[in-house]
PDB file of C-alpha atoms in Angstrom:
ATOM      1  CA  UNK A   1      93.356   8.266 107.659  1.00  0.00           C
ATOM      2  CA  UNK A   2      89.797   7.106 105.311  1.00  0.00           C
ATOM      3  CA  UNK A   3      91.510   4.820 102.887  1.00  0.00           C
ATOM      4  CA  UNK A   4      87.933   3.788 101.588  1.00  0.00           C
ATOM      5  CA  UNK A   5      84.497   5.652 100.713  1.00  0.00           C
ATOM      6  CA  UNK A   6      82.537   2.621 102.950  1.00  0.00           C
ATOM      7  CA  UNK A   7      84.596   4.501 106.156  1.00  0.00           C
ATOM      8  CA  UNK A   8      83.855   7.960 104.676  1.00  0.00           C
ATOM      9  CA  UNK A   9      80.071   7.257 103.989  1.00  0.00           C
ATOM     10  CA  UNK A  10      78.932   3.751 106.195  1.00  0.00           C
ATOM     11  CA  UNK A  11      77.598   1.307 104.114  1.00  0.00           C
ATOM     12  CA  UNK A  12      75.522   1.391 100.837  1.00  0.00           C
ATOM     13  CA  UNK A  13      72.125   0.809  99.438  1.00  0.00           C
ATOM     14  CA  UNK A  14      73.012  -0.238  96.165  1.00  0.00           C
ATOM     15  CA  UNK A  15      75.718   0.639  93.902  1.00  0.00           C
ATOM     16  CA  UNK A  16      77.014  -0.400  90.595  1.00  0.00           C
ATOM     17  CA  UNK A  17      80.840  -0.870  91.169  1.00  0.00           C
ATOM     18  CA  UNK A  18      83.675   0.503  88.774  1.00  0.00           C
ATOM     19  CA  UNK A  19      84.764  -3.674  89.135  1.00  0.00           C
ATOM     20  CA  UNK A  20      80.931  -4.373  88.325  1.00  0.00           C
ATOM     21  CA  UNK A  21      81.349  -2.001  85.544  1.00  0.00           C
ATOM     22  CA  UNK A  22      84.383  -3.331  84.110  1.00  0.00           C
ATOM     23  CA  UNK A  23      82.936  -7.246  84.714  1.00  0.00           C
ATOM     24  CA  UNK A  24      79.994  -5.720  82.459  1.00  0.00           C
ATOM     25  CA  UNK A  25      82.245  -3.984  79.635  1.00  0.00           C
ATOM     26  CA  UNK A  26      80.633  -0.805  80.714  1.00  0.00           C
ATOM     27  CA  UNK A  27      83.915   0.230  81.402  1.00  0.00           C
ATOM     28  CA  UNK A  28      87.497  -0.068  80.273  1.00  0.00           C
ATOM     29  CA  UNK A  29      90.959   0.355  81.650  1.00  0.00           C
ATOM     30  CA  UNK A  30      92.873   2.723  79.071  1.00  0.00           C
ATOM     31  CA  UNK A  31      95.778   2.383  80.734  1.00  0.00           C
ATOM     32  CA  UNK A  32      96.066  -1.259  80.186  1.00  0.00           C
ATOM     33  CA  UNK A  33      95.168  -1.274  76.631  1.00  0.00           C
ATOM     34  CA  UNK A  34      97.079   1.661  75.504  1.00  0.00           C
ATOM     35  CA  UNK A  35      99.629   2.563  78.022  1.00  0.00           C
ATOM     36  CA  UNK A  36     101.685   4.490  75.776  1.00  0.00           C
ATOM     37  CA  UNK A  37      98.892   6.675  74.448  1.00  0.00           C
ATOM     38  CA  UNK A  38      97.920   7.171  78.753  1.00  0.00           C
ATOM     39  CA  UNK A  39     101.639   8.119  80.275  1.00  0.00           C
ATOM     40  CA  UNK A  40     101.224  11.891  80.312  1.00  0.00           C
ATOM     41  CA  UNK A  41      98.852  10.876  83.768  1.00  0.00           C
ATOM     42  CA  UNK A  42     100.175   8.968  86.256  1.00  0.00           C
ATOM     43  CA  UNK A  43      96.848   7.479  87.440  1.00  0.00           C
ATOM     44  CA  UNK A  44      94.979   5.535  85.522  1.00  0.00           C
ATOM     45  CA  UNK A  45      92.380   6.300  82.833  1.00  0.00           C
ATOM     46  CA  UNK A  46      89.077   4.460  82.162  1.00  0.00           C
ATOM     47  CA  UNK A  47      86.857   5.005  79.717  1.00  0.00           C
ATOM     48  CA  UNK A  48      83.005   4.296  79.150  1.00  0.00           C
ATOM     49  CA  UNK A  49      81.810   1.818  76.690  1.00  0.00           C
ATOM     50  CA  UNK A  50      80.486   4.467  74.821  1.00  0.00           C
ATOM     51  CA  UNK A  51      83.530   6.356  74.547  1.00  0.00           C
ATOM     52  CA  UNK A  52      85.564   2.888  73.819  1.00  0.00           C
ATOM     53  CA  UNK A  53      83.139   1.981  71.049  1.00  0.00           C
ATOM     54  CA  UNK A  54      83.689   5.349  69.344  1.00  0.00           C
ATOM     55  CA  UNK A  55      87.674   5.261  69.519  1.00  0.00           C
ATOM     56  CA  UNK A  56      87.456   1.261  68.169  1.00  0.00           C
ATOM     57  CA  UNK A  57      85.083   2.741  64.970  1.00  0.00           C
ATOM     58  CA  UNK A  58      87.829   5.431  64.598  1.00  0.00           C
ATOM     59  CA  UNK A  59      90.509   2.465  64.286  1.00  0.00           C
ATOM     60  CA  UNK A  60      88.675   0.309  62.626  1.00  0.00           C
ATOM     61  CA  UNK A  61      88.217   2.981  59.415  1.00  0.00           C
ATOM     62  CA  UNK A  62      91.004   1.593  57.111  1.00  0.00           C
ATOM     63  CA  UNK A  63      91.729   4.550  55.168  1.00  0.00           C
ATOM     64  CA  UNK A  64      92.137   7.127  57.807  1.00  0.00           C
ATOM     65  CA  UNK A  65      95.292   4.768  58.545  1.00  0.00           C
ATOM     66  CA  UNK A  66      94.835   5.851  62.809  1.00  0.00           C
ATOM     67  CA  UNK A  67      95.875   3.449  65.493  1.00  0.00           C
ATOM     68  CA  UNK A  68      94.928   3.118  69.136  1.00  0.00           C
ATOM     69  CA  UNK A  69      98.044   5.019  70.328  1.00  0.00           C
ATOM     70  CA  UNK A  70      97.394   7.929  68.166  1.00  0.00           C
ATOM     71  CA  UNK A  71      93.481   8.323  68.757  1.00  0.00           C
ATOM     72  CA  UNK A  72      93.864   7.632  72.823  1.00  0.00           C
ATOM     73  CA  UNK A  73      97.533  10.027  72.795  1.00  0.00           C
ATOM     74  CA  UNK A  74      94.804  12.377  70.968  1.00  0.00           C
ATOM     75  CA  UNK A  75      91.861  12.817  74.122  1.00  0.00           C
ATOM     76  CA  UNK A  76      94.420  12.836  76.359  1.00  0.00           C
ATOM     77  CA  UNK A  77      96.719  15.651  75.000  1.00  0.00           C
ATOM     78  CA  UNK A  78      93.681  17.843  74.446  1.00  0.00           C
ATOM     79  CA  UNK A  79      92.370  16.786  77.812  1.00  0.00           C
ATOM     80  CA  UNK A  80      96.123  17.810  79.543  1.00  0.00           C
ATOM     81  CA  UNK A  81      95.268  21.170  77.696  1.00  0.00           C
ATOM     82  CA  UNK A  82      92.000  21.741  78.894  1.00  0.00           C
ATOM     83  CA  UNK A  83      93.215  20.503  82.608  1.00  0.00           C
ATOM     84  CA  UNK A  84      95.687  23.180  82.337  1.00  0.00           C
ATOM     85  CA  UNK A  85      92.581  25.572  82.845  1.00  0.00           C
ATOM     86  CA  UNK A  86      90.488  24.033  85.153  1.00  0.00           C
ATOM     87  CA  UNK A  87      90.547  23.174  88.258  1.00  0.00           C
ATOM     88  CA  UNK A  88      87.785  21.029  89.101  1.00  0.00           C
ATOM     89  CA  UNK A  89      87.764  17.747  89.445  1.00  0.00           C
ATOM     90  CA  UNK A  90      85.618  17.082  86.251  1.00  0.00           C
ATOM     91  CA  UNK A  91      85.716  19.174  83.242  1.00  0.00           C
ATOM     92  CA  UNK A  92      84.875  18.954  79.659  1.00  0.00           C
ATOM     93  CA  UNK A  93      87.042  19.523  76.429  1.00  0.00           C
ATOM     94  CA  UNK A  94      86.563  19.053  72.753  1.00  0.00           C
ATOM     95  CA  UNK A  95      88.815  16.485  70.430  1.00  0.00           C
ATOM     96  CA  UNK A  96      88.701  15.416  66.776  1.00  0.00           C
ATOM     97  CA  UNK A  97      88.307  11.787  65.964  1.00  0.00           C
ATOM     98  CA  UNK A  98      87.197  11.389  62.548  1.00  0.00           C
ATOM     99  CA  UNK A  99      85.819   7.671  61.556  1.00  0.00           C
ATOM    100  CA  UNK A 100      83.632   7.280  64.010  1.00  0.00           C
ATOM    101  CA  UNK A 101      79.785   6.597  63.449  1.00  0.00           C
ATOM    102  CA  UNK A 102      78.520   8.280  66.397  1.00  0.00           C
ATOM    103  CA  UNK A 103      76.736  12.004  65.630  1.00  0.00           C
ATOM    104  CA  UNK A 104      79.508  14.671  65.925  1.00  0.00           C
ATOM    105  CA  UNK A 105      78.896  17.607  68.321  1.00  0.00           C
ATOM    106  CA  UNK A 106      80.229  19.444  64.781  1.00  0.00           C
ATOM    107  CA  UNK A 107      82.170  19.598  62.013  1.00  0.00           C
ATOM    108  CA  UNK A 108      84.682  21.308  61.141  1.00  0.00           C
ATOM    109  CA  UNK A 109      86.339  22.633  58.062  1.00  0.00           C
ATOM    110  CA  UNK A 110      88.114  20.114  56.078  1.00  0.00           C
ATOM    111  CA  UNK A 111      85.182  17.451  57.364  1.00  0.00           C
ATOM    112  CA  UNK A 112      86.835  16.801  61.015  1.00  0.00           C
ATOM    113  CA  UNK A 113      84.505  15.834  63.635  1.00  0.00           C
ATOM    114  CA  UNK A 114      84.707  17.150  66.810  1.00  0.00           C
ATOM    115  CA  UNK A 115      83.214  15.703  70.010  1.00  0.00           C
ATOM    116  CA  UNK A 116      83.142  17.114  73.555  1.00  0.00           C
ATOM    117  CA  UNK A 117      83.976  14.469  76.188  1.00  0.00           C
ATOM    118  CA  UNK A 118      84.311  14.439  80.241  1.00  0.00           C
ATOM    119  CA  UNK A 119      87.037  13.541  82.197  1.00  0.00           C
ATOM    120  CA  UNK A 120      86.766  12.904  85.506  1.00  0.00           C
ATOM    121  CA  UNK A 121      88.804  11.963  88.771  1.00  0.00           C
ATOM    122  CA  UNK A 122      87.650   9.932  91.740  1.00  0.00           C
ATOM    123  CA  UNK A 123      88.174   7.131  93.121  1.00  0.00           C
ATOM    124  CA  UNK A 124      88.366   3.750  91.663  1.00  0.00           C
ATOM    125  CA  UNK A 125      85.650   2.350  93.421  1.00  0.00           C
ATOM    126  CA  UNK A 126      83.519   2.294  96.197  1.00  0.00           C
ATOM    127  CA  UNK A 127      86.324   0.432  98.603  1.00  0.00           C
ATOM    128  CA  UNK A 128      89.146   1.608  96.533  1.00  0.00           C
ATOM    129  CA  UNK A 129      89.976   5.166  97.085  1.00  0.00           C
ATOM    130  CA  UNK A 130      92.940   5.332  94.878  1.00  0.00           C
ATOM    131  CA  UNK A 131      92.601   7.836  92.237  1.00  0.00           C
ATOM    132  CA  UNK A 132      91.707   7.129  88.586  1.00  0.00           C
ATOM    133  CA  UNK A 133      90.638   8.935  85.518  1.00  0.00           C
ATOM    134  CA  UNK A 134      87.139   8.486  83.471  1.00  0.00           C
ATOM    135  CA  UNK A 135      86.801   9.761  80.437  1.00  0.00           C
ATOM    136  CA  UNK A 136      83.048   9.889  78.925  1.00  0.00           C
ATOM    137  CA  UNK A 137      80.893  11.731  77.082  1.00  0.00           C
ATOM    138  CA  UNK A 138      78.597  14.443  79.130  1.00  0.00           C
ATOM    139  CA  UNK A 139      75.333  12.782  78.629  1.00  0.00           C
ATOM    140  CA  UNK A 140      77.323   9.846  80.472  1.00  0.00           C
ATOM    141  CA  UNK A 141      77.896  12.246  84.267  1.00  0.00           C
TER     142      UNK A 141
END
């Protein structure tokens, strides 16, 4: 049985590591910072910076009165309906998070900003072939 990419492939040039990535905040662990918002997958879900920096602006907005369980619960129940429909192991699907500075991909009526994000299974690294989940943005494949 391959129980790592290095056995699958031989060795490497150069890579940037998901463990490089996370060292670098270029990357973080979902399901550690919101595990309750994560539980409808049972492997775990990373997300880009990009994608982090746009659900902390969407917290961060006072008067919208959201919280990092509801925005994170949010991509991933939209995602899980999306998945439903796919079956790839990437795919794309559209959420509203409203607060966040980032352009929205439109907006709807009553104001609500929708984006289009990726999410993504593979493995979680290069000599790690456990599954995990990364959500991005498309511009981010």
């Amino acid at each position: 049985m391959v129980t790592s990419l290095l056995e699958l492939y031989g060795s490497v040039i150069d890579a940037h590591t998901r463990k490089e990535a996370i060292e670098d905040g270029e990357q973080v662990c979902l399901s550690d910072k919101c595990p309750e918002g994560c539980e409808m997958y049972r492997y775990p879900v990373y997300a880009t910076r990009a994608v982090w920096a746009l659900i902390e602006e969407a917290i961060a907005d006072e008067e919208l009165g959201q919280d990092l369980v509801g925005v994170v619960h949010d991509l991933m129940w939209m995602s899980r309906q999306q998945l439903k429909n796919s079956s790839c192991s990437s795919f794309r699907f559209q959420c509203i998070v409203n607060g966040a500075e980032r352009s929205p991909d439109s907006v709807m009526d009553g104001g609500n900003h929708l984006y289009t994000f990726v999410l993504s299974c593979g493995s979680f690294d290069i000599d790690d072939s456990h599954p995990v989940l990364t959500l991005m943005f498309p511009e981010e494949q």
